[in-house]
Coordinates of C-alpha atoms in Angstrom, one line a residue:
Chain A
M1 CA 36.5 48.0 10.0
T2 CA 34.8 45.9 12.6
E3 CA 34.3 42.1 12.1
E4 CA 30.6 42.6 11.6
E5 CA 31.2 45.2 8.9
F6 CA 33.8 43.0 7.2
I7 CA 31.4 40.0 7.1
R8 CA 28.6 42.2 5.8
K9 CA 30.8 43.5 3.0
L10 CA 32.2 40.0 2.3
K11 CA 28.8 38.6 1.9
K12 CA 27.7 41.4 -0.4
E13 CA 30.8 41.0 -2.6
A14 CA 30.6 37.2 -2.7
R15 CA 27.0 37.0 -3.8
F16 CA 26.1 36.5 -7.4
T17 CA 23.1 35.1 -9.0
H18 CA 22.1 33.5 -12.3
S19 CA 19.9 35.3 -14.7
G20 CA 16.4 33.9 -15.2
Y21 CA 17.3 32.9 -18.7
Q22 CA 20.4 31.1 -17.4
K23 CA 18.3 29.2 -14.9
E24 CA 15.9 28.1 -17.6
I25 CA 18.8 26.7 -19.6
L26 CA 20.1 24.8 -16.6
W27 CA 16.7 23.6 -15.7
G28 CA 16.2 22.3 -19.2
R29 CA 19.3 20.1 -18.8
L30 CA 18.0 18.8 -15.5
Q31 CA 14.5 18.3 -16.8
A32 CA 15.8 16.0 -19.6
Y33 CA 17.0 13.7 -16.9
I34 CA 14.0 14.0 -14.6
D35 CA 11.5 13.4 -17.4
T36 CA 13.0 9.9 -17.8
T37 CA 13.4 9.2 -14.0
P38 CA 10.3 9.3 -11.8
S39 CA 11.0 10.6 -8.3
A40 CA 11.5 8.3 -5.4
G41 CA 8.3 9.7 -4.0
F42 CA 6.5 8.7 -7.1
W43 CA 7.9 5.2 -6.8
H44 CA 7.1 5.0 -3.2
F45 CA 3.6 6.3 -3.8
G46 CA 3.2 4.0 -6.8
F47 CA 4.6 1.1 -4.8
R48 CA 2.3 1.7 -1.9
L49 CA -0.7 2.0 -4.2
A50 CA 0.3 -1.2 -6.0
Y51 CA 0.9 -2.9 -2.7
V52 CA -2.5 -2.0 -1.4
V53 CA -4.2 -3.1 -4.6
A54 CA -2.2 -6.3 -4.7
V55 CA -3.1 -7.1 -1.1
A56 CA -6.8 -6.3 -1.7
F57 CA -6.7 -8.7 -4.7
V58 CA -4.9 -11.4 -2.7
V59 CA -7.5 -11.1 0.1
L60 CA -10.3 -11.0 -2.4
F61 CA -9.1 -14.0 -4.3
A62 CA -8.0 -15.9 -1.2
S63 CA -11.5 -15.3 0.4
A64 CA -13.2 -16.3 -2.8
G65 CA -10.9 -19.3 -3.1
V66 CA -11.5 -20.4 0.5
T67 CA -15.2 -19.9 0.1
F68 CA -15.2 -21.9 -3.1
A69 CA -13.0 -24.6 -1.6
S70 CA -15.3 -24.8 1.5
Q71 CA -18.4 -25.7 -0.6
N72 CA -17.5 -29.4 -0.6
S73 CA -16.5 -29.5 3.0
L74 CA -18.3 -31.6 5.6
P75 CA -19.1 -31.0 9.3
G76 CA -16.0 -31.4 11.4
E77 CA -13.7 -30.1 8.7
P78 CA -11.9 -26.8 9.1
L79 CA -13.6 -25.1 6.1
Y80 CA -17.1 -26.2 7.1
P81 CA -17.8 -23.0 9.1
V82 CA -16.9 -21.0 6.0
K83 CA -19.4 -23.0 4.0
R84 CA -22.1 -22.3 6.5
W85 CA -21.1 -18.7 6.8
S86 CA -21.3 -18.3 3.0
E87 CA -24.8 -19.8 3.1
E88 CA -25.9 -17.4 5.8
A89 CA -24.4 -14.6 3.6
V90 CA -26.4 -15.7 0.6
I91 CA -29.6 -15.8 2.7
F92 CA -28.8 -12.4 4.2
V93 CA -28.4 -10.6 0.9
K94 CA -31.8 -11.7 -0.5
F95 CA -34.3 -8.9 -0.7
D96 CA -37.4 -10.5 0.6
E97 CA -38.5 -13.4 2.8
T98 CA -39.7 -15.6 -0.1
A99 CA -36.2 -15.3 -1.7
R100 CA -34.6 -16.1 1.6
N101 CA -36.8 -19.1 2.1
K102 CA -36.0 -20.3 -1.4
A103 CA -32.3 -20.2 -0.5
R104 CA -33.0 -22.1 2.7
I105 CA -34.9 -24.8 0.7
E106 CA -32.0 -25.0 -1.6
F107 CA -29.5 -25.5 1.2
T108 CA -31.5 -28.4 2.7
T109 CA -30.2 -30.4 -0.2
R110 CA -26.7 -29.7 1.0
R111 CA -27.6 -31.0 4.4
V112 CA -28.9 -34.3 3.1
H113 CA -25.9 -34.8 0.9
E114 CA -23.7 -34.1 4.0
V115 CA -25.7 -36.8 5.8
N116 CA -25.1 -39.2 2.9
D117 CA -21.3 -38.4 2.9
L118 CA -21.0 -38.8 6.7
V119 CA -23.0 -41.8 7.6
I120 CA -20.1 -44.2 7.3
Q121 CA -17.1 -42.0 8.0
N122 CA -18.6 -39.9 10.9
P123 CA -22.0 -41.2 12.0
E124 CA -22.1 -38.8 15.0
K125 CA -21.7 -35.8 12.8
A126 CA -24.3 -37.3 10.4
E127 CA -26.7 -37.4 13.3
E128 CA -26.0 -33.8 14.1
V129 CA -26.8 -32.8 10.6
L130 CA -30.0 -34.9 10.7
D131 CA -31.0 -33.1 13.9
E132 CA -30.6 -29.8 12.1
Y133 CA -32.4 -31.0 9.0
E134 CA -35.3 -32.3 11.1
S135 CA -35.5 -29.1 13.1
Q136 CA -35.7 -27.2 9.9
M137 CA -38.5 -29.4 8.6
E138 CA -40.5 -28.7 11.8
D139 CA -39.9 -25.0 11.7
Y140 CA -40.3 -24.3 8.0
T141 CA -42.5 -26.9 6.3
S142 CA -45.8 -25.1 7.1
V143 CA -44.2 -21.8 6.1
Y144 CA -43.0 -23.2 2.8
M145 CA -46.3 -25.0 2.0
D146 CA -48.4 -21.9 2.8
D147 CA -46.4 -19.8 0.3
P148 CA -47.6 -20.5 -3.3
N149 CA -44.2 -19.3 -4.5
L150 CA -42.4 -21.9 -2.4
S151 CA -44.6 -24.9 -2.0
E152 CA -43.7 -26.4 -5.4
D153 CA -40.0 -25.9 -4.8
W154 CA -40.3 -27.4 -1.4
V155 CA -42.1 -30.5 -2.6
V156 CA -39.6 -31.1 -5.4
T157 CA -36.7 -30.6 -3.0
I158 CA -38.2 -32.9 -0.4
T159 CA -38.7 -35.5 -3.0
L160 CA -35.1 -35.3 -4.2
N161 CA -33.8 -35.1 -0.7
R162 CA -35.7 -38.2 0.1
E163 CA -33.8 -40.1 -2.6
V164 CA -30.5 -39.0 -1.2
L165 CA -31.6 -39.9 2.4
R166 CA -32.7 -43.3 1.2
K167 CA -29.3 -43.9 -0.3
A168 CA -27.7 -42.8 2.9
A169 CA -29.9 -45.1 4.9
D170 CA -28.7 -48.0 2.8
E171 CA -25.2 -47.5 3.9
A172 CA -25.8 -46.2 7.4
P173 CA -25.3 -48.0 10.7
D174 CA -28.6 -49.4 12.1
N175 CA -29.3 -46.6 14.5
I176 CA -28.9 -44.0 11.9
K177 CA -30.7 -46.0 9.3
L178 CA -33.7 -46.1 11.6
R179 CA -33.4 -42.4 12.3
I180 CA -33.4 -41.6 8.6
R181 CA -36.4 -43.7 7.8
I182 CA -38.4 -42.0 10.6
L183 CA -37.4 -38.7 9.2
I184 CA -38.5 -39.6 5.7
E185 CA -41.9 -40.7 6.9
K186 CA -42.2 -37.6 8.9
E187 CA -41.6 -35.6 5.8
Y188 CA -44.5 -37.5 4.1
S189 CA -46.8 -36.7 7.0
N190 CA -46.0 -33.0 6.7
L191 CA -46.8 -32.9 3.0
P192 CA -50.3 -32.5 1.6
D193 CA -52.2 -35.6 0.8
E194 CA -52.1 -34.9 -2.9
N195 CA -48.3 -35.0 -2.9
N196 CA -48.3 -38.0 -0.8
G197 CA -50.6 -39.7 -3.2
E198 CA -48.4 -38.8 -6.2
D199 CA -45.4 -40.1 -4.4
Q200 CA -47.2 -43.3 -3.6
E201 CA -48.1 -43.7 -7.2
N202 CA -44.6 -42.9 -8.5
E203 CA -42.7 -44.8 -6.0
E204 CA -43.7 -48.4 -6.1
G205 CA -43.4 -50.3 -2.9
F206 CA -42.8 -47.3 -0.7
T207 CA -45.9 -46.0 1.1
K208 CA -46.4 -44.3 4.4
G209 CA -45.9 -46.8 7.1
E210 CA -44.8 -49.6 4.9
S211 CA -41.4 -50.9 4.2
T212 CA -39.8 -50.8 0.8
E213 CA -38.2 -53.7 -0.8
E214 CA -34.9 -52.4 0.6
D215 CA -36.5 -52.2 4.0
S216 CA -37.4 -55.9 3.9
T217 CA -33.7 -56.6 3.7
Q218 CA -33.1 -54.7 6.9
P219 CA -32.8 -56.3 10.3
P220 CA -36.1 -57.1 12.0
D221 CA -35.7 -54.6 14.8
T222 CA -35.4 -51.7 12.3
E223 CA -38.6 -52.7 10.5
E224 CA -40.4 -53.1 13.7
T225 CA -39.4 -49.7 15.0
S226 CA -40.2 -48.2 11.7
E227 CA -43.6 -49.5 11.7
T228 CA -44.3 -48.5 15.2
S229 CA -43.3 -45.0 14.7
S230 CA -45.2 -44.6 11.5
P231 CA -48.0 -42.1 11.6
Q232 CA -50.2 -44.3 9.4
P233 CA -52.8 -46.6 10.9
Chain B
M1 CA 1.3 28.5 -9.8
S2 CA 3.4 26.7 -7.3
K3 CA 5.8 29.7 -7.0
G4 CA 4.0 31.2 -4.1
L5 CA 4.1 28.0 -2.1
E6 CA 6.5 27.4 0.8
D7 CA 9.2 24.8 0.5
K8 CA 7.4 22.3 2.7
D9 CA 4.3 22.5 0.5
L10 CA 6.4 22.1 -2.7
V11 CA 8.2 19.1 -1.1
K12 CA 4.8 17.4 -0.6
E13 CA 4.1 17.9 -4.3
V14 CA 7.5 16.6 -5.3
K15 CA 6.8 13.6 -3.2
S16 CA 3.8 12.8 -5.3
G17 CA 5.9 13.1 -8.4
S18 CA 5.5 16.8 -9.4
A19 CA 8.4 17.9 -11.6
S20 CA 7.0 21.4 -11.7
A21 CA 7.2 21.7 -7.9
L22 CA 10.8 20.6 -8.2
Q23 CA 11.3 23.3 -10.8
T24 CA 10.1 25.9 -8.4
L25 CA 12.4 24.6 -5.7
Y26 CA 15.2 24.6 -8.3
M27 CA 14.7 28.2 -9.3
R28 CA 14.5 29.2 -5.7
H29 CA 17.6 27.5 -4.4
L30 CA 19.9 27.1 -7.5
D31 CA 21.9 30.3 -6.8
A32 CA 22.7 29.3 -3.3
I33 CA 23.7 25.7 -4.1
Y34 CA 25.7 26.8 -7.0
R35 CA 27.6 29.4 -4.9
Y36 CA 28.2 26.7 -2.3
F37 CA 30.1 24.6 -4.9
F38 CA 31.6 27.5 -6.8
Y39 CA 33.5 28.7 -3.7
Q40 CA 34.6 25.2 -2.7
T41 CA 35.7 23.8 -6.0
K42 CA 38.2 25.0 -8.5
D43 CA 36.1 24.6 -11.5
K44 CA 32.9 26.6 -12.2
F45 CA 31.7 23.9 -14.6
L46 CA 32.2 21.2 -12.0
A47 CA 30.2 23.5 -9.6
E48 CA 27.4 23.4 -12.1
D49 CA 27.5 19.7 -12.4
L50 CA 27.5 19.2 -8.6
A51 CA 24.6 21.7 -8.2
Q52 CA 22.6 19.8 -10.8
D53 CA 23.4 16.6 -9.0
V54 CA 22.0 17.9 -5.7
F55 CA 18.6 18.4 -7.4
I56 CA 18.7 15.0 -9.0
R57 CA 19.3 13.5 -5.6
V58 CA 16.6 15.6 -4.1
W59 CA 14.3 14.2 -6.8
R60 CA 15.4 10.7 -6.2
A61 CA 15.4 10.7 -2.4
I62 CA 12.6 13.2 -1.6
D63 CA 10.6 10.4 0.1
H64 CA 13.3 10.1 2.7
Y65 CA 13.0 13.8 3.7
D66 CA 11.2 14.2 7.0
E67 CA 10.3 17.8 7.8
K68 CA 10.2 16.9 11.5
K69 CA 14.0 16.5 11.4
G70 CA 14.8 19.8 9.9
S71 CA 14.1 22.3 7.1
F72 CA 14.2 21.3 3.5
T73 CA 17.1 23.7 3.0
S74 CA 19.2 22.0 5.6
W75 CA 18.4 18.6 4.1
M76 CA 19.4 19.9 0.7
Y77 CA 22.7 21.3 1.9
R78 CA 23.4 18.0 3.7
I79 CA 23.1 16.4 0.3
A80 CA 25.4 19.0 -1.1
H81 CA 27.9 18.5 1.7
N82 CA 28.0 14.8 1.1
L83 CA 28.6 15.4 -2.6
L84 CA 31.4 17.8 -1.8
I85 CA 33.0 15.2 0.6
D86 CA 32.8 12.6 -2.2
H87 CA 34.4 15.1 -4.6
Y88 CA 37.2 15.8 -2.2
R89 CA 37.8 12.1 -1.8
G90 CA 38.1 11.8 -5.6
K91 CA 34.9 9.8 -6.0
K92 CA 33.1 10.1 -9.3
S93 CA 29.6 10.5 -8.1
L94 CA 28.1 12.7 -10.7
T95 CA 24.9 11.5 -12.3
L96 CA 24.8 13.8 -15.3
K97 CA 27.7 13.4 -17.6
E98 CA 30.2 16.2 -17.2
G99 CA 30.4 18.6 -20.1
I100 CA 27.6 17.0 -22.0
E101 CA 26.6 20.4 -23.2
A102 CA 27.6 23.9 -22.4
S103 CA 24.8 25.1 -20.2
Y104 CA 26.1 28.6 -19.4
T105 CA 26.0 31.5 -21.7
E106 CA 29.2 33.2 -22.6
D107 CA 28.0 36.5 -21.1
W108 CA 27.4 35.0 -17.8
L109 CA 30.8 33.2 -17.7
E110 CA 32.6 36.3 -18.7
K111 CA 30.8 38.3 -16.0
L112 CA 31.8 35.7 -13.4
D113 CA 35.4 35.6 -14.6
R114 CA 35.8 39.3 -14.8
S115 CA 34.5 40.1 -11.4
D116 CA 37.7 40.9 -9.6
K117 CA 36.1 40.8 -6.2
I118 CA 34.6 37.4 -6.7
Q119 CA 37.8 36.0 -8.0
K120 CA 39.7 37.6 -5.0
I121 CA 37.4 36.1 -2.5
K122 CA 37.4 32.8 -4.2
G123 CA 41.2 32.8 -4.3
E124 CA 41.5 33.5 -0.6
L125 CA 38.9 30.9 0.3
D126 CA 40.9 28.3 -1.7
N127 CA 43.7 28.9 0.7
L128 CA 41.6 28.0 3.7
P129 CA 41.2 24.5 5.0
D130 CA 38.1 22.7 3.6
D131 CA 36.0 23.0 6.8
Y132 CA 36.9 26.7 7.3
R133 CA 35.8 27.4 3.7
E134 CA 32.5 25.6 4.2
V135 CA 31.7 27.4 7.4
V136 CA 32.3 30.7 5.8
V137 CA 30.1 29.9 2.8
L138 CA 27.2 28.5 4.8
R139 CA 27.3 31.0 7.7
F140 CA 28.0 34.2 5.9
F141 CA 27.3 33.8 2.2
E142 CA 24.1 31.8 2.8
D143 CA 23.0 33.2 6.2
M144 CA 22.6 29.9 7.9
S145 CA 22.6 29.6 11.7
V146 CA 25.3 28.0 13.7
E147 CA 22.9 25.2 14.5
E148 CA 22.1 24.5 10.9
V149 CA 25.7 24.6 9.9
S150 CA 26.6 22.2 12.7
N151 CA 23.9 19.8 11.5
I152 CA 25.0 19.9 7.9
M153 CA 28.7 19.5 8.7
E154 CA 28.1 17.1 11.6
K155 CA 30.2 19.3 13.9
S156 CA 29.4 20.7 17.3
E157 CA 28.0 24.2 17.4
E158 CA 31.1 25.2 19.5
N159 CA 33.3 23.8 16.9
V160 CA 31.5 25.7 14.2
R161 CA 31.9 29.0 16.2
V162 CA 35.6 28.4 16.7
I163 CA 36.1 27.6 12.9
Q164 CA 34.1 30.7 11.8
H165 CA 36.1 32.9 14.1
R166 CA 39.5 31.6 12.8
A167 CA 38.3 31.7 9.2
I168 CA 37.2 35.3 9.4
R169 CA 40.4 36.3 11.1
K170 CA 42.4 34.8 8.3
L171 CA 40.2 36.3 5.6
R172 CA 40.4 39.8 7.2
E173 CA 44.2 39.5 7.0
K174 CA 44.1 38.7 3.3
I175 CA 41.1 40.6 1.8
K176 CA 40.8 44.3 1.9
L177 CA 37.2 45.3 1.3

């Protein structure tokens, strides 16, 4: 018998198999273990899924947290760009131009509060914000006033903003104090006469081109400049 | 339903936690894995426990199997080889409790015990060195290539060829077929 024949016969004789019934019995024993032990693949898949979900939640909550934390930030602070980005995002997701302008009006209040917070601690930044606020006045006031859905909001907002700006002017260094007062008067000039009249009636001692009681306490050069820059005769 | 699938497809299903895919692999490979242990251990019940343990380890470690590195069969025999080494070294590595229940039917055991030829072959294999016996089982009983055997046993292909040659020569002297 050759080696090949021997191997072929050896293999044939050595082979035996389980019956199907026998295998079922054996599988039953194994299954009892497997049913209580998820596969490594399951754990890895489950772990990966859980990891992705966890990371997504962390990113989501972290983003939300950073955005939330940024809302009180001021120009020059690390989170301020996030605050401005979130404002742009709010404007971007509005469906129509009126809604977008309403959001813009709302955010002007933030700018004047920023000026109020910055006039002492960072006057340069306060001026930058004032520049931006003023620029927005020039660009949008006529737009807001021409839209019946916005004009009321705008007048109310301007009035409230003015109170904040006045407060800021009280504390501001002279150059910024002057700047703010000019801006306030400029706002008046841009509003319709009817509103100006209401304001004049409601706010005693503060009329276009005239100094308030508070103004009279200011240094003479401020008053002088204020008067000269007033649009009133 | 998964019976018609190839091993690599079943492995993917096992990786996602499918016990039924593992069952199909089990039904397909149990005979070979059992024979592997049956001819290399002295106890048919121990062979059963070791065979069961191979599939438990497959279930546990399936995510580590990379088909680019070899076939599923080779990977499974590699697990079996490591279990056998542990057994030779006297390590108690079984996951399932030994003898927890009698899994084999009396008929099947009797058939196995009464097969003179099987007992003769097993008896002569027992007299061979461990690595000789393993080469014979893998190369000739389970039709594996020299390359596959060398991967499983972590020996050079040349070494496997030498061992198989010597093992067959010894068996031919002892077994008259």
